[in-house]
Structures are given as C-alpha cells and as structure tokens.
mmCIF file of C-alpha atoms in Angstrom:
data_model
loop_
_atom_site.group_PDB
_atom_site.id
_atom_site.type_symbol
_atom_site.label_atom_id
_atom_site.label_comp_id
_atom_site.label_asym_id
_atom_site.label_seq_id
_atom_site.Cartn_x
_atom_site.Cartn_y
_atom_site.Cartn_z
ATOM 1 C CA MET A 19 0.000 0.000 0.000
ATOM 2 C CA ARG A 20 3.044 2.278 0.004
ATOM 3 C CA ALA A 21 2.419 2.284 -3.746
ATOM 4 C CA SER A 22 -0.424 4.698 -3.010
ATOM 5 C CA TYR A 23 2.394 7.276 -2.990
ATOM 6 C CA THR A 24 4.193 6.070 -6.101
ATOM 7 C CA SER A 25 1.010 5.548 -8.117
ATOM 8 C CA ALA A 26 1.156 9.341 -8.411
ATOM 9 C CA VAL A 27 4.402 8.918 -10.355
ATOM 10 C CA VAL A 28 2.639 6.555 -12.758
ATOM 11 C CA LYS A 29 -0.141 9.069 -13.253
ATOM 12 C CA LYS A 30 2.321 11.903 -13.903
ATOM 13 C CA LEU A 31 4.412 9.861 -16.362
ATOM 14 C CA VAL A 32 1.252 9.007 -18.312
ATOM 15 C CA GLU A 33 0.142 12.633 -18.237
ATOM 16 C CA LEU A 34 3.533 13.730 -19.583
ATOM 17 C CA GLY A 35 3.396 11.149 -22.366
ATOM 18 C CA ILE A 36 6.715 9.586 -21.341
ATOM 19 C CA ASP A 37 7.251 6.140 -22.857
ATOM 20 C CA PHE A 38 10.005 3.742 -21.820
ATOM 21 C CA PRO A 39 11.105 0.853 -24.051
ATOM 22 C CA LEU A 40 11.264 -1.493 -21.056
ATOM 23 C CA VAL A 41 9.254 -1.427 -17.842
ATOM 24 C CA ALA A 42 10.020 -3.766 -14.963
ATOM 25 C CA GLY A 43 8.565 -4.269 -11.524
ATOM 26 C CA VAL A 44 7.997 -6.699 -8.703
ATOM 27 C CA SER A 45 5.523 -6.782 -5.823
ATOM 28 C CA ALA A 46 3.390 -3.615 -5.785
ATOM 29 C CA GLY A 47 5.700 -2.373 -8.529
ATOM 30 C CA ALA A 48 4.200 -5.020 -10.799
ATOM 31 C CA SER A 49 0.770 -3.412 -10.412
ATOM 32 C CA ASN A 50 2.132 0.060 -11.065
ATOM 33 C CA SER A 51 4.028 -1.291 -14.071
ATOM 34 C CA VAL A 52 1.036 -2.883 -15.803
ATOM 35 C CA ASN A 53 -1.090 0.201 -15.197
ATOM 36 C CA TYR A 54 1.683 2.347 -16.642
ATOM 37 C CA VAL A 55 2.017 0.157 -19.734
ATOM 38 C CA SER A 56 -1.759 0.344 -20.243
ATOM 39 C CA LYS A 57 -1.417 4.141 -19.881
ATOM 40 C CA ASP A 58 -4.010 4.285 -17.135
ATOM 41 C CA GLY A 59 -2.732 6.541 -14.391
ATOM 42 C CA GLU A 60 -6.161 6.826 -12.818
ATOM 43 C CA ARG A 61 -6.398 3.046 -12.397
ATOM 44 C CA ALA A 62 -2.973 3.078 -10.759
ATOM 45 C CA LYS A 63 -4.279 5.540 -8.197
ATOM 46 C CA ARG A 64 -7.605 3.767 -7.657
ATOM 47 C CA SER A 65 -5.852 0.418 -7.185
ATOM 48 C CA PHE A 66 -3.992 1.672 -4.121
ATOM 49 C CA VAL A 67 -6.409 4.275 -2.748
ATOM 50 C CA ASP A 68 -10.137 4.165 -3.574
ATOM 51 C CA PHE A 69 -10.272 0.389 -4.020
ATOM 52 C CA ALA A 70 -9.556 -0.142 -0.313
ATOM 53 C CA GLU A 71 -13.239 0.744 0.263
ATOM 54 C CA ASP A 72 -14.352 -2.351 -1.626
ATOM 55 C CA PRO A 73 -16.105 -4.691 0.857
ATOM 56 C CA GLU A 74 -14.196 -7.635 -0.639
ATOM 57 C CA PHE A 75 -10.808 -5.917 -0.402
ATOM 58 C CA GLY A 76 -9.821 -7.962 2.617
ATOM 59 C CA ASN A 77 -9.350 -7.997 6.375
ATOM 60 C CA TRP A 78 -8.616 -10.469 9.142
ATOM 61 C CA LEU A 79 -11.896 -12.279 8.384
ATOM 62 C CA THR A 80 -10.857 -12.987 4.798
ATOM 63 C CA PHE A 81 -7.458 -14.001 6.185
ATOM 64 C CA LEU A 82 -9.104 -16.594 8.457
ATOM 65 C CA GLN A 83 -11.151 -17.792 5.471
ATOM 66 C CA GLY A 84 -7.919 -18.555 3.639
ATOM 67 C CA LYS A 85 -8.333 -15.735 1.107
ATOM 68 C CA GLY A 86 -5.617 -13.557 2.608
ATOM 69 C CA TYR A 87 -5.526 -10.358 4.626
ATOM 70 C CA PHE A 88 -5.668 -8.810 1.182
ATOM 71 C CA ASN A 89 -8.204 -10.845 -0.802
ATOM 72 C CA SER A 90 -5.724 -11.229 -3.621
ATOM 73 C CA LYS A 91 -7.683 -13.315 -6.119
ATOM 74 C CA HIS A 92 -10.488 -10.759 -5.980
ATOM 75 C CA ILE A 93 -8.120 -7.787 -6.067
ATOM 76 C CA TYR A 94 -5.957 -8.855 -8.989
ATOM 77 C CA GLU A 95 -8.012 -11.232 -11.087
ATOM 78 C CA GLU A 96 -11.728 -10.769 -10.527
ATOM 79 C CA THR A 97 -11.885 -6.959 -10.613
ATOM 80 C CA ALA A 98 -9.885 -6.442 -13.822
ATOM 81 C CA ALA A 99 -12.601 -7.668 -16.204
ATOM 82 C CA PRO A 100 -14.382 -5.058 -18.366
ATOM 83 C CA ASP A 101 -17.574 -5.126 -16.276
ATOM 84 C CA GLN A 102 -15.883 -5.044 -12.874
ATOM 85 C CA ILE A 103 -14.841 -2.341 -10.414
ATOM 86 C CA LEU A 104 -11.266 -1.919 -11.746
ATOM 87 C CA PRO A 105 -11.468 -2.703 -15.455
ATOM 88 C CA PHE A 106 -8.061 -3.082 -17.045
ATOM 89 C CA ASN A 107 -7.502 -1.702 -20.552
ATOM 90 C CA PHE A 108 -5.912 -4.812 -21.998
ATOM 91 C CA GLU A 109 -6.216 -3.494 -25.561
ATOM 92 C CA ALA A 110 -4.057 -0.465 -24.709
ATOM 93 C CA PHE A 111 -1.674 -2.704 -22.769
ATOM 94 C CA SER A 112 -1.221 -5.003 -25.767
ATOM 95 C CA ALA A 113 -0.884 -2.123 -28.240
ATOM 96 C CA ASN A 114 1.953 -0.530 -26.247
ATOM 97 C CA PRO A 115 5.233 -1.684 -27.847
ATOM 98 C CA ALA A 116 7.055 -1.448 -24.496
ATOM 99 C CA GLU A 117 8.529 -4.642 -23.123
ATOM 100 C CA LEU A 118 7.311 -5.524 -19.629
ATOM 101 C CA ARG A 119 8.967 -7.836 -17.125
ATOM 102 C CA ILE A 120 7.571 -8.800 -13.746
ATOM 103 C CA GLY A 121 9.033 -11.260 -11.286
ATOM 104 C CA ALA A 122 7.880 -13.700 -8.621
ATOM 105 C CA PHE A 123 9.603 -16.074 -6.200
ATOM 106 C CA ASP A 124 9.267 -19.845 -6.636
ATOM 107 C CA ALA A 125 8.366 -21.058 -3.157
ATOM 108 C CA GLU A 126 9.594 -24.587 -3.751
ATOM 109 C CA SER A 127 12.831 -24.146 -5.661
ATOM 110 C CA GLY A 128 13.835 -20.760 -4.276
ATOM 111 C CA GLY A 129 14.402 -19.529 -7.818
ATOM 112 C CA GLU A 130 13.228 -16.326 -9.411
ATOM 113 C CA MET A 131 10.650 -16.423 -12.186
ATOM 114 C CA VAL A 132 10.614 -13.503 -14.603
ATOM 115 C CA TRP A 133 7.659 -13.220 -16.960
ATOM 116 C CA SER A 134 7.959 -11.200 -20.139
ATOM 117 C CA LYS A 135 5.409 -9.507 -22.381
ATOM 118 C CA LYS A 136 7.663 -10.103 -25.369
ATOM 119 C CA ALA A 137 7.873 -13.825 -24.615
ATOM 120 C CA GLY A 138 4.095 -14.156 -24.692
ATOM 121 C CA ASP A 139 3.632 -14.694 -20.961
ATOM 122 C CA MET A 140 0.953 -11.968 -20.911
ATOM 123 C CA ALA A 141 -0.955 -12.747 -24.101
ATOM 124 C CA THR A 142 -4.371 -12.524 -22.431
ATOM 125 C CA LEU A 143 -5.821 -10.806 -19.381
ATOM 126 C CA SER A 144 -6.154 -14.212 -17.727
ATOM 127 C CA ASP A 145 -2.405 -14.747 -18.306
ATOM 128 C CA LEU A 146 -1.401 -11.334 -17.017
ATOM 129 C CA MET A 147 -3.329 -10.833 -13.800
ATOM 130 C CA PRO A 148 -2.401 -14.080 -12.018
ATOM 131 C CA ARG A 149 1.236 -13.183 -12.635
ATOM 132 C CA VAL A 150 0.759 -9.704 -11.194
ATOM 133 C CA ARG A 151 -0.955 -11.355 -8.234
ATOM 134 C CA ALA A 152 1.903 -13.831 -7.807
ATOM 135 C CA SER A 153 4.481 -11.044 -7.912
ATOM 136 C CA SER A 154 2.536 -9.166 -5.225
ATOM 137 C CA THR A 155 1.755 -12.041 -2.848
ATOM 138 C CA MET A 156 3.117 -11.054 0.552
ATOM 139 C CA PRO A 157 4.156 -14.199 2.448
ATOM 140 C CA PHE A 158 1.835 -15.213 5.286
ATOM 141 C CA LEU A 159 -0.614 -12.361 4.637
ATOM 142 C CA MET A 160 -1.698 -13.731 1.247
ATOM 143 C CA PRO A 161 -2.033 -17.316 -0.030
ATOM 144 C CA MET A 162 0.573 -18.605 -2.471
ATOM 145 C CA VAL A 163 -0.371 -18.537 -6.141
ATOM 146 C CA ASP A 164 -0.418 -21.762 -8.145
ATOM 147 C CA LEU A 165 0.689 -21.258 -11.749
ATOM 148 C CA ASP A 166 1.741 -23.941 -14.216
ATOM 149 C CA GLY A 167 2.236 -26.420 -11.390
ATOM 150 C CA ARG A 168 4.457 -24.125 -9.318
ATOM 151 C CA LYS A 169 3.766 -22.091 -6.168
ATOM 152 C CA TYR A 170 4.785 -18.440 -6.096
ATOM 153 C CA VAL A 171 5.083 -15.634 -3.562
ATOM 154 C CA ASP A 172 6.196 -12.017 -3.628
ATOM 155 C CA GLY A 173 8.881 -11.189 -6.168
ATOM 156 C CA ALA A 174 10.554 -8.991 -3.552
ATOM 157 C CA LEU A 175 12.086 -12.178 -2.103
ATOM 158 C CA GLY A 176 14.279 -12.533 -5.185
ATOM 159 C CA PRO A 177 17.975 -11.664 -5.458
ATOM 160 C CA ASN A 178 17.312 -7.982 -6.199
ATOM 161 C CA GLY A 179 15.459 -7.514 -2.905
ATOM 162 C CA GLY A 180 12.391 -6.127 -4.620
ATOM 163 C CA ILE A 181 13.980 -3.553 -6.936
ATOM 164 C CA ALA A 182 13.855 -4.764 -10.541
ATOM 165 C CA LEU A 183 17.057 -3.045 -11.642
ATOM 166 C CA ASP A 184 18.622 -6.309 -12.801
ATOM 167 C CA PHE A 185 15.680 -7.011 -15.124
ATOM 168 C CA ALA A 186 16.656 -3.959 -17.165
ATOM 169 C CA GLN A 187 20.386 -4.601 -16.864
ATOM 170 C CA SER A 188 19.989 -8.132 -18.213
ATOM 171 C CA ALA A 189 18.241 -6.641 -21.253
ATOM 172 C CA GLY A 190 21.292 -4.477 -21.941
ATOM 173 C CA TYR A 191 20.086 -1.142 -20.611
ATOM 174 C CA GLU A 192 22.546 1.253 -18.993
ATOM 175 C CA LYS A 193 20.307 4.168 -18.006
ATOM 176 C CA PHE A 194 17.474 3.780 -15.504
ATOM 177 C CA PHE A 195 14.486 5.674 -14.121
ATOM 178 C CA VAL A 196 13.725 3.994 -10.796
ATOM 179 C CA VAL A 197 10.721 4.493 -8.536
ATOM 180 C CA LEU A 198 11.040 3.419 -4.901
ATOM 181 C CA THR A 199 8.560 3.424 -2.026
ATOM 182 C CA ARG A 200 11.129 4.144 0.710
ATOM 183 C CA PRO A 201 12.873 7.457 1.481
ATOM 184 C CA ARG A 202 16.525 7.957 0.585
ATOM 185 C CA SER A 203 17.670 7.466 4.187
ATOM 186 C CA TYR A 204 15.951 4.094 4.583
ATOM 187 C CA VAL A 205 18.018 0.989 5.362
ATOM 188 C CA LYS A 206 16.198 -2.321 5.644
ATOM 189 C CA GLU A 207 16.768 -4.150 8.917
ATOM 190 C CA PRO A 208 16.858 -7.939 9.409
ATOM 191 C CA ASN A 209 13.476 -9.612 9.736
ATOM 192 C CA LYS A 210 12.489 -9.673 13.405
ATOM 193 C CA ALA A 211 10.022 -12.513 12.844
ATOM 194 C CA GLU A 212 12.570 -14.925 11.359
ATOM 195 C CA ARG A 213 11.855 -17.710 13.858
ATOM 196 C CA PHE A 214 8.118 -17.491 13.209
ATOM 197 C CA PHE A 215 8.594 -17.566 9.435
ATOM 198 C CA ARG A 216 10.938 -20.551 9.656
ATOM 199 C CA TRP A 217 8.197 -22.381 11.547
ATOM 200 C CA HIS A 218 5.329 -21.152 9.361
ATOM 201 C CA PHE A 219 7.147 -21.965 6.111
ATOM 202 C CA ARG A 220 8.727 -25.206 7.320
ATOM 203 C CA ARG A 221 7.368 -26.941 4.196
ATOM 204 C CA TYR A 222 8.896 -24.161 2.072
ATOM 205 C CA PRO A 223 12.318 -23.480 3.596
ATOM 206 C CA ALA A 224 13.357 -21.436 0.560
ATOM 207 C CA VAL A 225 10.721 -18.840 1.469
ATOM 208 C CA ALA A 226 11.897 -18.666 5.078
ATOM 209 C CA GLN A 227 15.506 -18.300 3.959
ATOM 210 C CA ALA A 228 14.615 -15.582 1.460
ATOM 211 C CA LEU A 229 12.746 -13.645 4.139
ATOM 212 C CA ALA A 230 15.796 -13.914 6.399
ATOM 213 C CA THR A 231 18.159 -12.537 3.754
ATOM 214 C CA ARG A 232 15.923 -10.070 1.926
ATOM 215 C CA HIS A 233 17.279 -7.058 3.829
ATOM 216 C CA SER A 234 20.773 -7.799 2.581
ATOM 217 C CA HIS A 235 19.681 -8.109 -1.071
ATOM 218 C CA TYR A 236 17.579 -4.966 -0.841
ATOM 219 C CA ASN A 237 20.331 -2.874 0.728
ATOM 220 C CA THR A 238 22.858 -4.121 -1.834
ATOM 221 C CA THR A 239 20.615 -3.031 -4.706
ATOM 222 C CA ARG A 240 20.079 0.339 -3.051
ATOM 223 C CA GLU A 241 23.862 0.793 -2.820
ATOM 224 C CA GLU A 242 24.173 -0.066 -6.511
ATOM 225 C CA LEU A 243 21.509 2.504 -7.339
ATOM 226 C CA SER A 244 23.416 5.112 -5.373
ATOM 227 C CA ASP A 245 26.512 4.411 -7.463
ATOM 228 C CA LEU A 246 24.464 4.635 -10.667
ATOM 229 C CA GLU A 247 23.040 7.965 -9.528
ATOM 230 C CA SER A 248 26.526 9.294 -8.891
ATOM 231 C CA SER A 249 27.616 8.301 -12.393
ATOM 232 C CA GLY A 250 24.536 9.880 -13.979
ATOM 233 C CA GLN A 251 23.123 6.538 -15.122
ATOM 234 C CA ALA A 252 20.096 6.527 -12.836
ATOM 235 C CA PHE A 253 17.407 8.859 -11.657
ATOM 236 C CA VAL A 254 15.830 7.520 -8.474
ATOM 237 C CA PHE A 255 12.497 8.740 -7.171
ATOM 238 C CA TYR A 256 12.630 8.573 -3.374
ATOM 239 C CA PRO A 257 9.495 9.581 -1.438
ATOM 240 C CA ASP A 258 10.053 12.643 0.704
ATOM 241 C CA ASP A 259 8.283 10.780 3.479
ATOM 242 C CA MET A 260 6.300 7.564 3.826
ATOM 243 C CA LYS A 261 3.500 7.637 6.365
ATOM 244 C CA VAL A 262 1.659 4.446 5.377
ATOM 245 C CA SER A 263 2.724 0.827 5.792
ATOM 246 C CA ASN A 264 2.425 -2.093 3.401
ATOM 247 C CA SER A 265 -0.876 -3.086 5.078
ATOM 248 C CA THR A 266 -2.588 0.306 5.521
ATOM 249 C CA SER A 267 -6.199 0.091 4.378
ATOM 250 C CA LYS A 268 -7.805 3.350 5.548
ATOM 251 C CA VAL A 269 -8.788 5.284 2.455
ATOM 252 C CA ALA A 270 -8.226 8.695 4.051
ATOM 253 C CA GLU A 271 -4.626 7.783 4.896
ATOM 254 C CA LEU A 272 -4.058 6.298 1.438
ATOM 255 C CA GLN A 273 -5.489 9.416 -0.223
ATOM 256 C CA GLU A 274 -3.166 11.562 1.862
ATOM 257 C CA SER A 275 -0.281 9.369 0.742
ATOM 258 C CA PHE A 276 -1.249 9.749 -2.924
ATOM 259 C CA ASP A 277 -1.633 13.512 -2.525
ATOM 260 C CA ALA A 278 1.878 13.726 -1.077
ATOM 261 C CA GLY A 279 3.236 11.669 -3.963
ATOM 262 C CA TRP A 280 1.412 13.849 -6.470
ATOM 263 C CA ALA A 281 2.771 17.030 -4.906
ATOM 264 C CA GLN A 282 6.290 15.623 -5.123
ATOM 265 C CA ALA A 283 5.762 14.512 -8.730
ATOM 266 C CA GLN A 284 4.475 17.961 -9.671
ATOM 267 C CA ARG A 285 7.491 19.552 -8.031
ATOM 268 C CA ASP A 286 10.134 17.207 -9.407
ATOM 269 C CA TYR A 287 9.015 16.263 -12.907
ATOM 270 C CA PRO A 288 11.224 18.890 -14.606
ATOM 271 C CA LYS A 289 14.193 16.956 -13.177
ATOM 272 C CA TRP A 290 12.786 13.771 -14.723
ATOM 273 C CA LEU A 291 12.580 15.448 -18.118
ATOM 274 C CA GLU A 292 16.112 16.776 -17.815
ATOM 275 C CA PHE A 293 17.470 13.321 -16.968
ATOM 276 C CA LEU A 294 15.530 11.685 -19.792
ATOM 277 C CA GLY A 295 16.450 14.369 -22.296
ATOM 278 C CA VAL A 296 12.855 15.108 -23.255
#
C-alpha cells in the first residue's frame, strides 16, 4: 500500500506522455508497471487508494477464510474484467510496444521467475493478472499462487530484494528511471520474525531463507543505485516521506499518501525530463 504514494508517479508519467522501451517491476511495482504500460494513471491511483473501500478488499476475516488479509484473487483477477470495479484496458496494454517484465519467487525451488510480455507470458488478461498477483503475494498475509504447477510468492524475495534493476540490466540497458517506495535514508533491517517464518514456512524453507536474507539483497541493490546515480546513469524517485505501511487500508490515509506523492511529482518532474532528455 506504500504504492499509493508512487502511483502518483505513474499518473504523472502518463500525463507527460513519457514512454520507456522497457518497464520492470515486482511486488506492488508489478501493479504500477502494468497500469503504466496500459497508460491508465487513474487506475494506478484507484488500485492503491479508492479500491480499499471495496467490501471484498480484505481484512482479518478474509485471512481466516484462507483468502488472505488482502483478498488477492479478488483484487488482482476478478476486478480487472471489463464489467468489474477496476477494469483493465488490456487493448491499450497489448498495443503498447514497451517490453514488460515482472518477477515472482518460486516457493519450492527458491528460484526467481521472470515473466515477459515479449515472450508471450501476458498474451491474455487471464495470463497477465495471475502473474501480477503472484508477484505481489506477501508471504503469510496472502495465499501462495499456483501457476503452471508451481507455487509463487512475492517477487521482492528474489535476489534484487524487490527492486527490478537487474531485469533492465539483463536486457542491456545502462540508463534507468527507478521508482522506490522508501525514502533515501531508509536501510532495511533484518526480519524480526525470522523464527516465526521458519516455523510457518517449514514446508517451504526457501521462502523462510529468502525472508531472512531479503534485507541484505535490498540494501545491496540500493547501494548499486546510489553508485548509478553518482555516475549519472540513474534517476531515483525517493518519497520525501512515507507515512503508510504495506498493510494500511484506511482510504483517508491512502489518499493523503497519494496527494503527497502527487505534490512531489508535480514539483520534481522537470528533473525527470532533464534526466531523460525530453
């Protein structure tokens, strides 16, 4: 739900008509990425702000029912159809020539799965949305996603720590526009619930291990981004402040978060244009 802030960046990029040849994201970044590629900044905002009012959005009751604290199948798959509350413009998504890559974590093997628009992994809406859901599935709070005989959880457990920089690097890119949901001063600390997660995921030790080491991967990628900034190869959007958590569901707080992100985007977008040379 920290993406309530960064969805404002998506909306501003769409408003400015800025097109990137490759877009990559994991976790909540996967949602922002697909909405950006479909050129729907308003849906990006609604996904992380207004939609929290939906009675099926999720809570501890849906968690006890096995649907997740965030009712993920409803959120990602059921609401994206043309006649639903968050219709996704799949025609615009498909027409956009931009490559898209989103990642998830294989709960059994401990490997990273990267799905690609170019490779045909997102040929239909029913192909795309389960993959966005898988990429965004927070361990424990949301049920694992079964796809093609494999079980997946949040892509943030992968080797990049949740920042899809390496997806673009592996495609040969050397200049990056990166959107983060944590302020510049943030350093991720070790997981305080490691013992609980090792018990809870005893059938999936790769998940428990990834949760234990995620802070290290995340901080390493942040250090790499800092070096890329210094060399002029990256522009990194850091929130000025982040007042919501990943599980905030009060619409007023989420709207305030979006408004803060929008104010920052309005202030800073000339710097984006300068970096991008447009």
